[in-house]
mmCIF file of C-alpha atoms in Angstrom:
data_model
loop_
_atom_site.group_PDB
_atom_site.id
_atom_site.type_symbol
_atom_site.label_atom_id
_atom_site.label_comp_id
_atom_site.label_asym_id
_atom_site.label_seq_id
_atom_site.Cartn_x
_atom_site.Cartn_y
_atom_site.Cartn_z
ATOM 1 C CA MET A 1 82.681 80.480 107.036
ATOM 2 C CA GLU A 2 79.075 81.471 107.663
ATOM 3 C CA SER A 3 78.305 78.550 109.709
ATOM 4 C CA MET A 4 81.507 78.931 111.572
ATOM 5 C CA LYS A 5 79.908 78.894 115.230
ATOM 6 C CA ARG A 6 81.395 81.321 118.111
ATOM 7 C CA VAL A 7 83.803 81.271 121.179
ATOM 8 C CA ARG A 8 81.569 81.231 123.910
ATOM 9 C CA LYS A 9 83.014 79.172 126.042
ATOM 10 C CA ALA A 10 86.329 79.147 128.044
ATOM 11 C CA VAL A 11 88.095 77.009 129.974
ATOM 12 C CA PHE A 12 90.449 77.341 133.297
ATOM 13 C CA PRO A 13 92.630 74.735 134.112
ATOM 14 C CA VAL A 14 92.546 75.290 138.066
ATOM 15 C CA ALA A 15 93.456 72.143 139.310
ATOM 16 C CA GLY A 16 97.327 72.263 140.213
ATOM 17 C CA LEU A 17 99.002 72.111 143.485
ATOM 18 C CA GLY A 18 101.212 75.126 143.274
ATOM 19 C CA THR A 19 104.180 73.558 145.668
ATOM 20 C CA ARG A 20 106.539 76.575 144.555
ATOM 21 C CA PHE A 21 104.330 78.602 146.970
ATOM 22 C CA LEU A 22 104.272 76.200 149.764
ATOM 23 C CA PRO A 23 103.224 76.920 152.354
ATOM 24 C CA ALA A 24 100.937 79.964 150.781
ATOM 25 C CA THR A 25 99.193 77.302 148.951
ATOM 26 C CA LYS A 26 98.815 74.514 150.766
ATOM 27 C CA ALA A 27 95.587 75.548 152.043
ATOM 28 C CA VAL A 28 94.909 78.286 149.663
ATOM 29 C CA PRO A 29 94.713 77.445 145.903
ATOM 30 C CA LYS A 30 97.405 78.942 143.996
ATOM 31 C CA GLU A 31 95.348 80.612 141.466
ATOM 32 C CA MET A 32 93.281 82.502 144.980
ATOM 33 C CA LEU A 33 96.942 84.235 145.392
ATOM 34 C CA THR A 34 96.047 87.728 144.945
ATOM 35 C CA VAL A 35 97.942 90.882 142.421
ATOM 36 C CA VAL A 36 97.662 93.584 144.267
ATOM 37 C CA ASP A 37 93.335 93.282 145.214
ATOM 38 C CA ARG A 38 92.502 90.962 143.452
ATOM 39 C CA PRO A 39 93.425 87.329 143.325
ATOM 40 C CA VAL A 40 95.030 85.451 139.885
ATOM 41 C CA ILE A 41 92.204 83.775 138.471
ATOM 42 C CA GLN A 42 89.995 86.907 138.489
ATOM 43 C CA TYR A 43 92.212 88.407 136.095
ATOM 44 C CA VAL A 44 91.877 85.781 133.726
ATOM 45 C CA VAL A 45 88.114 85.694 133.519
ATOM 46 C CA ASP A 46 88.119 89.106 133.420
ATOM 47 C CA GLU A 47 89.927 88.737 130.132
ATOM 48 C CA ALA A 48 88.068 85.958 128.718
ATOM 49 C CA ARG A 49 84.872 87.967 129.555
ATOM 50 C CA GLU A 50 86.371 91.055 128.300
ATOM 51 C CA ALA A 51 86.625 88.582 125.106
ATOM 52 C CA GLY A 52 82.961 88.289 124.831
ATOM 53 C CA ILE A 53 83.504 84.711 126.943
ATOM 54 C CA GLU A 54 79.783 84.264 128.263
ATOM 55 C CA HIS A 55 80.458 80.135 130.316
ATOM 56 C CA PHE A 56 83.309 80.086 132.306
ATOM 57 C CA ILE A 57 84.450 76.237 132.828
ATOM 58 C CA PHE A 58 86.686 75.747 135.419
ATOM 59 C CA VAL A 59 88.794 71.975 135.979
ATOM 60 C CA THR A 60 89.220 71.992 139.179
ATOM 61 C CA GLY A 61 90.724 69.034 142.317
ATOM 62 C CA ARG A 62 90.704 68.811 145.868
ATOM 63 C CA ASN A 63 91.009 71.417 148.119
ATOM 64 C CA LYS A 64 90.139 74.664 145.606
ATOM 65 C CA ALA A 65 86.138 74.668 146.870
ATOM 66 C CA VAL A 66 87.134 78.373 147.748
ATOM 67 C CA ILE A 67 87.618 79.203 143.931
ATOM 68 C CA GLU A 68 83.697 78.292 143.560
ATOM 69 C CA ASP A 69 83.232 80.224 146.493
ATOM 70 C CA HIS A 70 85.240 83.302 144.839
ATOM 71 C CA PHE A 71 82.376 83.385 141.977
ATOM 72 C CA ASP A 72 79.434 82.510 143.668
ATOM 73 C CA ILE A 73 77.285 85.662 145.401
ATOM 74 C CA GLN A 74 78.036 86.224 149.426
ATOM 75 C CA PHE A 75 74.891 87.062 150.618
ATOM 76 C CA GLU A 76 76.000 88.089 154.029
ATOM 77 C CA LEU A 77 78.783 90.129 152.601
ATOM 78 C CA TYR A 78 76.802 91.984 150.243
ATOM 79 C CA ASP A 79 74.294 92.903 153.029
ATOM 80 C CA THR A 80 77.015 93.993 155.197
ATOM 81 C CA LEU A 81 77.965 96.720 152.380
ATOM 82 C CA ALA A 82 74.736 97.589 151.655
ATOM 83 C CA GLN A 83 73.263 98.535 155.170
ATOM 84 C CA ARG A 84 77.293 100.427 155.656
ATOM 85 C CA GLY A 85 76.184 102.363 152.466
ATOM 86 C CA LYS A 86 79.412 100.925 150.548
ATOM 87 C CA ASP A 87 77.614 101.238 147.452
ATOM 88 C CA GLU A 88 81.216 101.826 145.317
ATOM 89 C CA GLN A 89 82.635 98.037 146.781
ATOM 90 C CA LEU A 90 78.930 96.410 146.578
ATOM 91 C CA ALA A 91 78.855 97.349 142.855
ATOM 92 C CA ARG A 92 82.124 96.240 142.045
ATOM 93 C CA LEU A 93 81.409 93.222 143.073
ATOM 94 C CA GLN A 94 78.463 92.891 141.602
ATOM 95 C CA ARG A 95 80.146 93.518 138.438
ATOM 96 C CA LEU A 96 82.530 90.847 138.289
ATOM 97 C CA GLN A 97 79.882 88.048 139.535
ATOM 98 C CA PRO A 98 78.601 85.549 136.481
ATOM 99 C CA ALA A 99 75.054 85.374 136.127
ATOM 100 C CA PRO A 100 73.383 82.213 137.329
ATOM 101 C CA GLY A 101 74.169 79.295 135.048
ATOM 102 C CA GLN A 102 77.350 80.905 133.442
ATOM 103 C CA THR A 103 80.101 78.796 135.873
ATOM 104 C CA SER A 104 80.270 75.576 135.702
ATOM 105 C CA PHE A 105 83.000 72.733 137.697
ATOM 106 C CA THR A 106 84.390 69.803 137.085
ATOM 107 C CA ARG A 107 86.976 67.644 138.635
ATOM 108 C CA GLN A 108 90.685 66.454 137.072
ATOM 109 C CA GLN A 109 90.935 64.113 139.697
ATOM 110 C CA VAL A 110 94.143 62.685 138.726
ATOM 111 C CA PRO A 111 97.235 65.142 137.388
ATOM 112 C CA MET A 112 97.599 63.982 134.581
ATOM 113 C CA GLY A 113 99.080 67.260 132.891
ATOM 114 C CA LEU A 114 97.342 69.871 130.762
ATOM 115 C CA GLY A 115 95.991 68.043 128.190
ATOM 116 C CA HIS A 116 93.886 65.301 130.509
ATOM 117 C CA ALA A 117 92.607 68.736 132.271
ATOM 118 C CA VAL A 118 91.554 70.152 128.916
ATOM 119 C CA TRP A 119 89.952 66.343 128.129
ATOM 120 C CA CYS A 120 88.508 66.737 131.572
ATOM 121 C CA ALA A 121 85.815 69.275 130.065
ATOM 122 C CA ARG A 122 85.263 67.768 126.896
ATOM 123 C CA GLU A 123 81.199 67.034 127.962
ATOM 124 C CA LEU A 124 80.878 70.967 129.461
ATOM 125 C CA VAL A 125 82.507 72.158 125.757
ATOM 126 C CA GLY A 126 80.338 70.224 123.976
ATOM 127 C CA ASP A 127 80.731 70.352 120.152
ATOM 128 C CA GLU A 128 82.006 74.034 120.482
ATOM 129 C CA PRO A 129 85.079 75.455 119.297
ATOM 130 C CA PHE A 130 86.145 76.776 122.925
ATOM 131 C CA ALA A 131 89.040 78.893 124.490
ATOM 132 C CA LEU A 132 92.009 77.822 127.082
ATOM 133 C CA LEU A 133 93.294 79.846 129.032
ATOM 134 C CA LEU A 134 96.063 78.987 132.341
ATOM 135 C CA PRO A 135 95.132 80.672 135.019
ATOM 136 C CA ASP A 136 98.923 80.613 136.259
ATOM 137 C CA MET A 137 99.753 83.523 133.014
ATOM 138 C CA ILE A 138 97.932 87.286 133.337
ATOM 139 C CA MET A 139 98.252 90.096 131.698
ATOM 140 C CA GLN A 140 98.760 93.329 130.990
ATOM 141 C CA SER A 141 97.241 95.072 127.760
ATOM 142 C CA GLU A 142 94.763 97.922 127.286
ATOM 143 C CA LYS A 143 93.217 95.492 124.680
ATOM 144 C CA SER A 144 92.764 91.885 125.774
ATOM 145 C CA CYS A 145 94.950 89.245 124.819
ATOM 146 C CA MET A 146 91.588 86.519 124.381
ATOM 147 C CA LYS A 147 90.106 89.353 122.780
ATOM 148 C CA SER A 148 91.638 90.486 119.728
ATOM 149 C CA MET A 149 91.872 85.949 119.538
ATOM 150 C CA VAL A 150 88.779 86.143 118.902
ATOM 151 C CA GLU A 151 88.650 88.467 116.315
ATOM 152 C CA LEU A 152 91.379 86.566 114.311
ATOM 153 C CA TYR A 153 89.644 83.856 115.137
ATOM 154 C CA GLU A 154 86.295 84.937 113.955
ATOM 155 C CA GLU A 155 88.695 86.194 110.484
ATOM 156 C CA THR A 156 89.895 82.479 110.178
ATOM 157 C CA GLY A 157 87.517 80.134 111.567
ATOM 158 C CA ASN A 158 90.188 78.003 112.677
ATOM 159 C CA ASN A 159 92.694 77.299 115.614
ATOM 160 C CA ILE A 160 94.073 80.389 117.524
ATOM 161 C CA ILE A 161 97.566 80.566 119.804
ATOM 162 C CA ALA A 162 98.891 83.428 121.247
ATOM 163 C CA VAL A 163 102.992 83.787 121.388
ATOM 164 C CA GLN A 164 105.379 86.430 122.122
ATOM 165 C CA GLU A 165 109.054 86.656 122.035
ATOM 166 C CA CYS A 166 111.516 85.677 124.320
ATOM 167 C CA ASP A 167 115.289 85.640 124.521
ATOM 168 C CA PRO A 168 116.681 83.370 121.485
ATOM 169 C CA ALA A 169 118.891 81.313 123.844
ATOM 170 C CA GLU A 170 115.507 80.555 126.511
ATOM 171 C CA ALA A 171 113.561 78.773 123.359
ATOM 172 C CA HIS A 172 114.765 75.559 124.784
ATOM 173 C CA LYS A 173 112.506 76.467 128.259
ATOM 174 C CA TYR A 174 109.107 76.830 126.077
ATOM 175 C CA GLY A 175 106.685 75.685 123.174
ATOM 176 C CA ILE A 176 107.791 76.920 120.424
ATOM 177 C CA VAL A 177 105.819 77.973 116.645
ATOM 178 C CA GLY A 178 107.120 78.519 113.626
ATOM 179 C CA ARG A 179 106.355 81.682 111.493
ATOM 180 C CA GLY A 180 104.141 81.366 108.383
ATOM 181 C CA GLU A 181 102.956 83.817 106.266
ATOM 182 C CA ASP A 182 100.516 86.584 107.767
ATOM 183 C CA THR A 183 97.150 86.541 107.556
ATOM 184 C CA HIS A 184 95.076 89.182 108.788
ATOM 185 C CA HIS A 185 96.436 90.637 112.034
ATOM 186 C CA GLY A 186 98.133 86.742 112.766
ATOM 187 C CA PHE A 187 100.251 84.159 110.817
ATOM 188 C CA ARG A 188 100.100 80.692 109.472
ATOM 189 C CA ILE A 189 101.581 78.351 111.941
ATOM 190 C CA THR A 190 104.037 75.767 109.779
ATOM 191 C CA GLU A 191 105.391 74.213 113.424
ATOM 192 C CA MET A 192 105.264 73.378 117.117
ATOM 193 C CA VAL A 193 107.795 71.904 119.051
ATOM 194 C CA GLU A 194 107.595 71.482 123.198
ATOM 195 C CA LYS A 195 110.974 72.855 124.498
ATOM 196 C CA PRO A 196 113.007 72.191 121.619
ATOM 197 C CA LYS A 197 117.194 71.398 122.247
ATOM 198 C CA THR A 198 119.682 74.732 122.117
ATOM 199 C CA GLY A 199 120.387 76.067 118.477
ATOM 200 C CA THR A 200 116.802 73.925 117.171
ATOM 201 C CA ALA A 201 113.886 76.326 117.288
ATOM 202 C CA PRO A 202 112.212 77.096 114.170
ATOM 203 C CA SER A 203 111.612 81.138 116.151
ATOM 204 C CA ASN A 204 112.112 82.847 118.980
ATOM 205 C CA LEU A 205 107.869 83.042 119.607
ATOM 206 C CA TYR A 206 106.708 80.472 122.579
ATOM 207 C CA ILE A 207 103.806 80.100 123.051
ATOM 208 C CA ASN A 208 102.260 82.443 125.848
ATOM 209 C CA GLY A 209 99.283 80.734 127.545
ATOM 210 C CA ARG A 210 96.218 81.517 125.636
ATOM 211 C CA TYR A 211 94.280 78.870 123.246
ATOM 212 C CA ILE A 212 91.492 78.944 120.743
ATOM 213 C CA LEU A 213 90.945 75.573 119.805
ATOM 214 C CA GLN A 214 88.422 72.873 117.682
ATOM 215 C CA PRO A 215 86.597 70.538 119.838
ATOM 216 C CA GLU A 216 88.262 67.890 117.505
ATOM 217 C CA ILE A 217 91.211 68.172 120.006
ATOM 218 C CA PHE A 218 88.949 66.247 122.418
ATOM 219 C CA LYS A 219 89.093 62.700 120.358
ATOM 220 C CA ILE A 220 92.660 63.403 120.079
ATOM 221 C CA LEU A 221 93.474 63.806 123.951
ATOM 222 C CA GLU A 222 90.847 60.704 124.460
ATOM 223 C CA GLY A 223 93.449 58.436 122.670
ATOM 224 C CA GLN A 224 96.570 60.401 123.796
ATOM 225 C CA GLU A 225 99.538 58.203 124.776
ATOM 226 C CA LYS A 226 101.791 60.181 128.019
ATOM 227 C CA GLY A 227 104.342 62.173 126.401
ATOM 228 C CA ALA A 228 106.643 64.343 128.643
ATOM 229 C CA GLY A 229 106.924 64.330 132.288
ATOM 230 C CA ASN A 230 105.013 61.136 132.268
ATOM 231 C CA GLU A 231 101.508 63.286 130.843
ATOM 232 C CA ILE A 232 99.006 63.429 128.694
ATOM 233 C CA GLN A 233 100.811 66.637 126.655
ATOM 234 C CA LEU A 234 98.150 69.501 124.614
ATOM 235 C CA THR A 235 100.743 70.063 122.399
ATOM 236 C CA ASP A 236 101.252 66.361 121.543
ATOM 237 C CA ALA A 237 97.049 66.589 120.483
ATOM 238 C CA MET A 238 97.867 69.527 118.877
ATOM 239 C CA LEU A 239 100.506 68.522 116.667
ATOM 240 C CA LYS A 240 98.219 65.355 115.703
ATOM 241 C CA LEU A 241 95.315 67.873 114.976
ATOM 242 C CA GLU A 242 97.681 70.471 112.719
ATOM 243 C CA LYS A 243 97.397 67.509 110.390
ATOM 244 C CA GLN A 244 93.703 67.518 109.686
ATOM 245 C CA GLN A 245 93.323 71.858 110.551
ATOM 246 C CA ALA A 246 95.111 74.943 110.531
ATOM 247 C CA PHE A 247 96.481 76.715 113.471
ATOM 248 C CA TYR A 248 97.092 80.361 113.595
ATOM 249 C CA GLY A 249 99.268 82.878 115.434
ATOM 250 C CA TYR A 250 98.275 85.923 117.610
ATOM 251 C CA HIS A 251 101.649 88.027 118.341
ATOM 252 C CA TYR A 252 100.399 89.616 121.907
ATOM 253 C CA GLN A 253 102.733 92.791 122.367
ATOM 254 C CA GLY A 254 101.222 93.250 125.621
ATOM 255 C CA ARG A 255 102.872 92.170 128.774
ATOM 256 C CA THR A 256 102.640 88.854 130.252
ATOM 257 C CA PHE A 257 103.263 87.516 133.994
ATOM 258 C CA ASP A 258 103.742 83.743 134.821
ATOM 259 C CA CYS A 259 102.361 83.601 138.094
ATOM 260 C CA GLY A 260 103.108 80.191 138.459
ATOM 261 C CA SER A 261 106.377 81.463 139.433
ATOM 262 C CA PRO A 262 106.883 83.611 142.559
ATOM 263 C CA GLU A 263 109.150 85.826 141.147
ATOM 264 C CA GLY A 264 107.015 86.581 138.410
ATOM 265 C CA PHE A 265 104.392 86.591 140.609
ATOM 266 C CA VAL A 266 106.001 89.203 142.711
ATOM 267 C CA GLU A 267 106.364 91.132 139.539
ATOM 268 C CA ALA A 268 102.681 91.404 138.358
ATOM 269 C CA ASN A 269 102.183 92.639 141.757
ATOM 270 C CA VAL A 270 104.352 95.418 141.261
ATOM 271 C CA ALA A 271 103.562 95.897 137.271
ATOM 272 C CA PHE A 272 99.556 95.965 138.588
ATOM 273 C CA ALA A 273 100.512 98.271 141.393
ATOM 274 C CA LEU A 274 101.994 100.675 139.195
ATOM 275 C CA TRP A 275 99.684 100.384 136.839
ATOM 276 C CA ARG A 276 96.887 101.844 138.780
ATOM 277 C CA SER A 277 96.456 105.636 139.358
ATOM 278 C CA ASP A 278 95.016 105.248 142.825
ATOM 279 C CA MET A 279 98.692 103.950 143.890
ATOM 280 C CA LYS A 280 101.157 104.535 140.920
ATOM 281 C CA GLU A 281 102.929 107.182 142.436
ATOM 282 C CA ASN A 282 103.148 106.067 146.135
ATOM 283 C CA MET A 283 104.030 102.391 145.047
ATOM 284 C CA ALA A 284 107.282 104.279 143.009
ATOM 285 C CA GLY A 285 108.154 105.910 145.433
ATOM 286 C CA VAL A 286 108.115 103.061 148.140
ATOM 287 C CA ILE A 287 110.426 101.251 145.158
ATOM 288 C CA ARG A 288 112.877 103.803 144.816
ATOM 289 C CA THR A 289 113.761 104.281 148.681
ATOM 290 C CA LEU A 290 113.670 100.111 148.764
ATOM 291 C CA LEU A 291 116.575 100.761 145.819
ATOM 292 C CA ASP A 292 118.544 103.626 148.070
ATOM 293 C CA GLU A 293 118.511 101.573 150.800
ATOM 294 C CA MET A 294 120.324 98.609 149.179
ATOM 295 C CA THR A 295 124.344 97.935 149.533
ATOM 296 C CA PRO A 296 125.909 97.382 146.433
ATOM 297 C CA SER A 297 126.798 94.007 147.373
ATOM 298 C CA GLU A 298 122.830 93.678 147.537
ATOM 299 C CA ARG A 299 122.296 95.739 144.290
ATOM 300 C CA ARG A 300 125.164 93.218 142.523
ATOM 301 C CA ALA A 301 123.661 89.745 144.432
ATOM 302 C CA ALA A 302 119.933 91.005 142.820
ATOM 303 C CA VAL A 303 121.231 91.738 139.226
ATOM 304 C CA SER A 304 122.828 88.585 139.042
#
């Protein structure tokens, strides 16, 4: 434990095509779609930054250059804001701006699954533990999910996976973990099952897209055979790593929004708008008005 390395780096797999959002994502990466006034990817990077992450590694693909531009300095924009006296807006952008050398970008090139995307970051991560944040999943809580995970890592020195409860009837849709003894503010993971058959799940705790992994995962991924969907699956590699190293679960209690689906994306926009003090009252009124204007048949259809 005395020689345990800090979690300094985070990997963001952003090479997906976003086909569920076409035509919106024909020219705009799905990670750049906005929730209220920030791109989805900004929420995830901010979560990592709050956890003390110092180096942000993006695994990209074609037509994703706008993500790199987003995290770069926009000289013309900054100068215009300064000249117009928009100091608050300028200061906000500067606070979100990574420092020089804090961002790295590498290409996945071929769509071979999450495991392959993680493997593509191996040279940038090196021989260090690293955080992995799936950019489709954004979190809403007073204390970030990844910050709590880093604290659990510092207590255990092992692999950490964040989980949340789901409806047991829906467990077959997710990666599910088995829960062992409690430790610190987490628990020992006894098993991991990707989309278990109905009625066979070891719990209703699903993996919500946040991980802290040891660098030994890269060697496993290098020789990992293709699994479900004819892709290299991260879960398959974690199962092999579990035979060598312990995995702990952090039970996240906040909200998670799957912005990879249109429904989750819209839900996130509503939730984050209602969370803001400058928008809450107005948005609540707009939502009530829209619901009141729905006919009974429309309400029944919306519920079903």
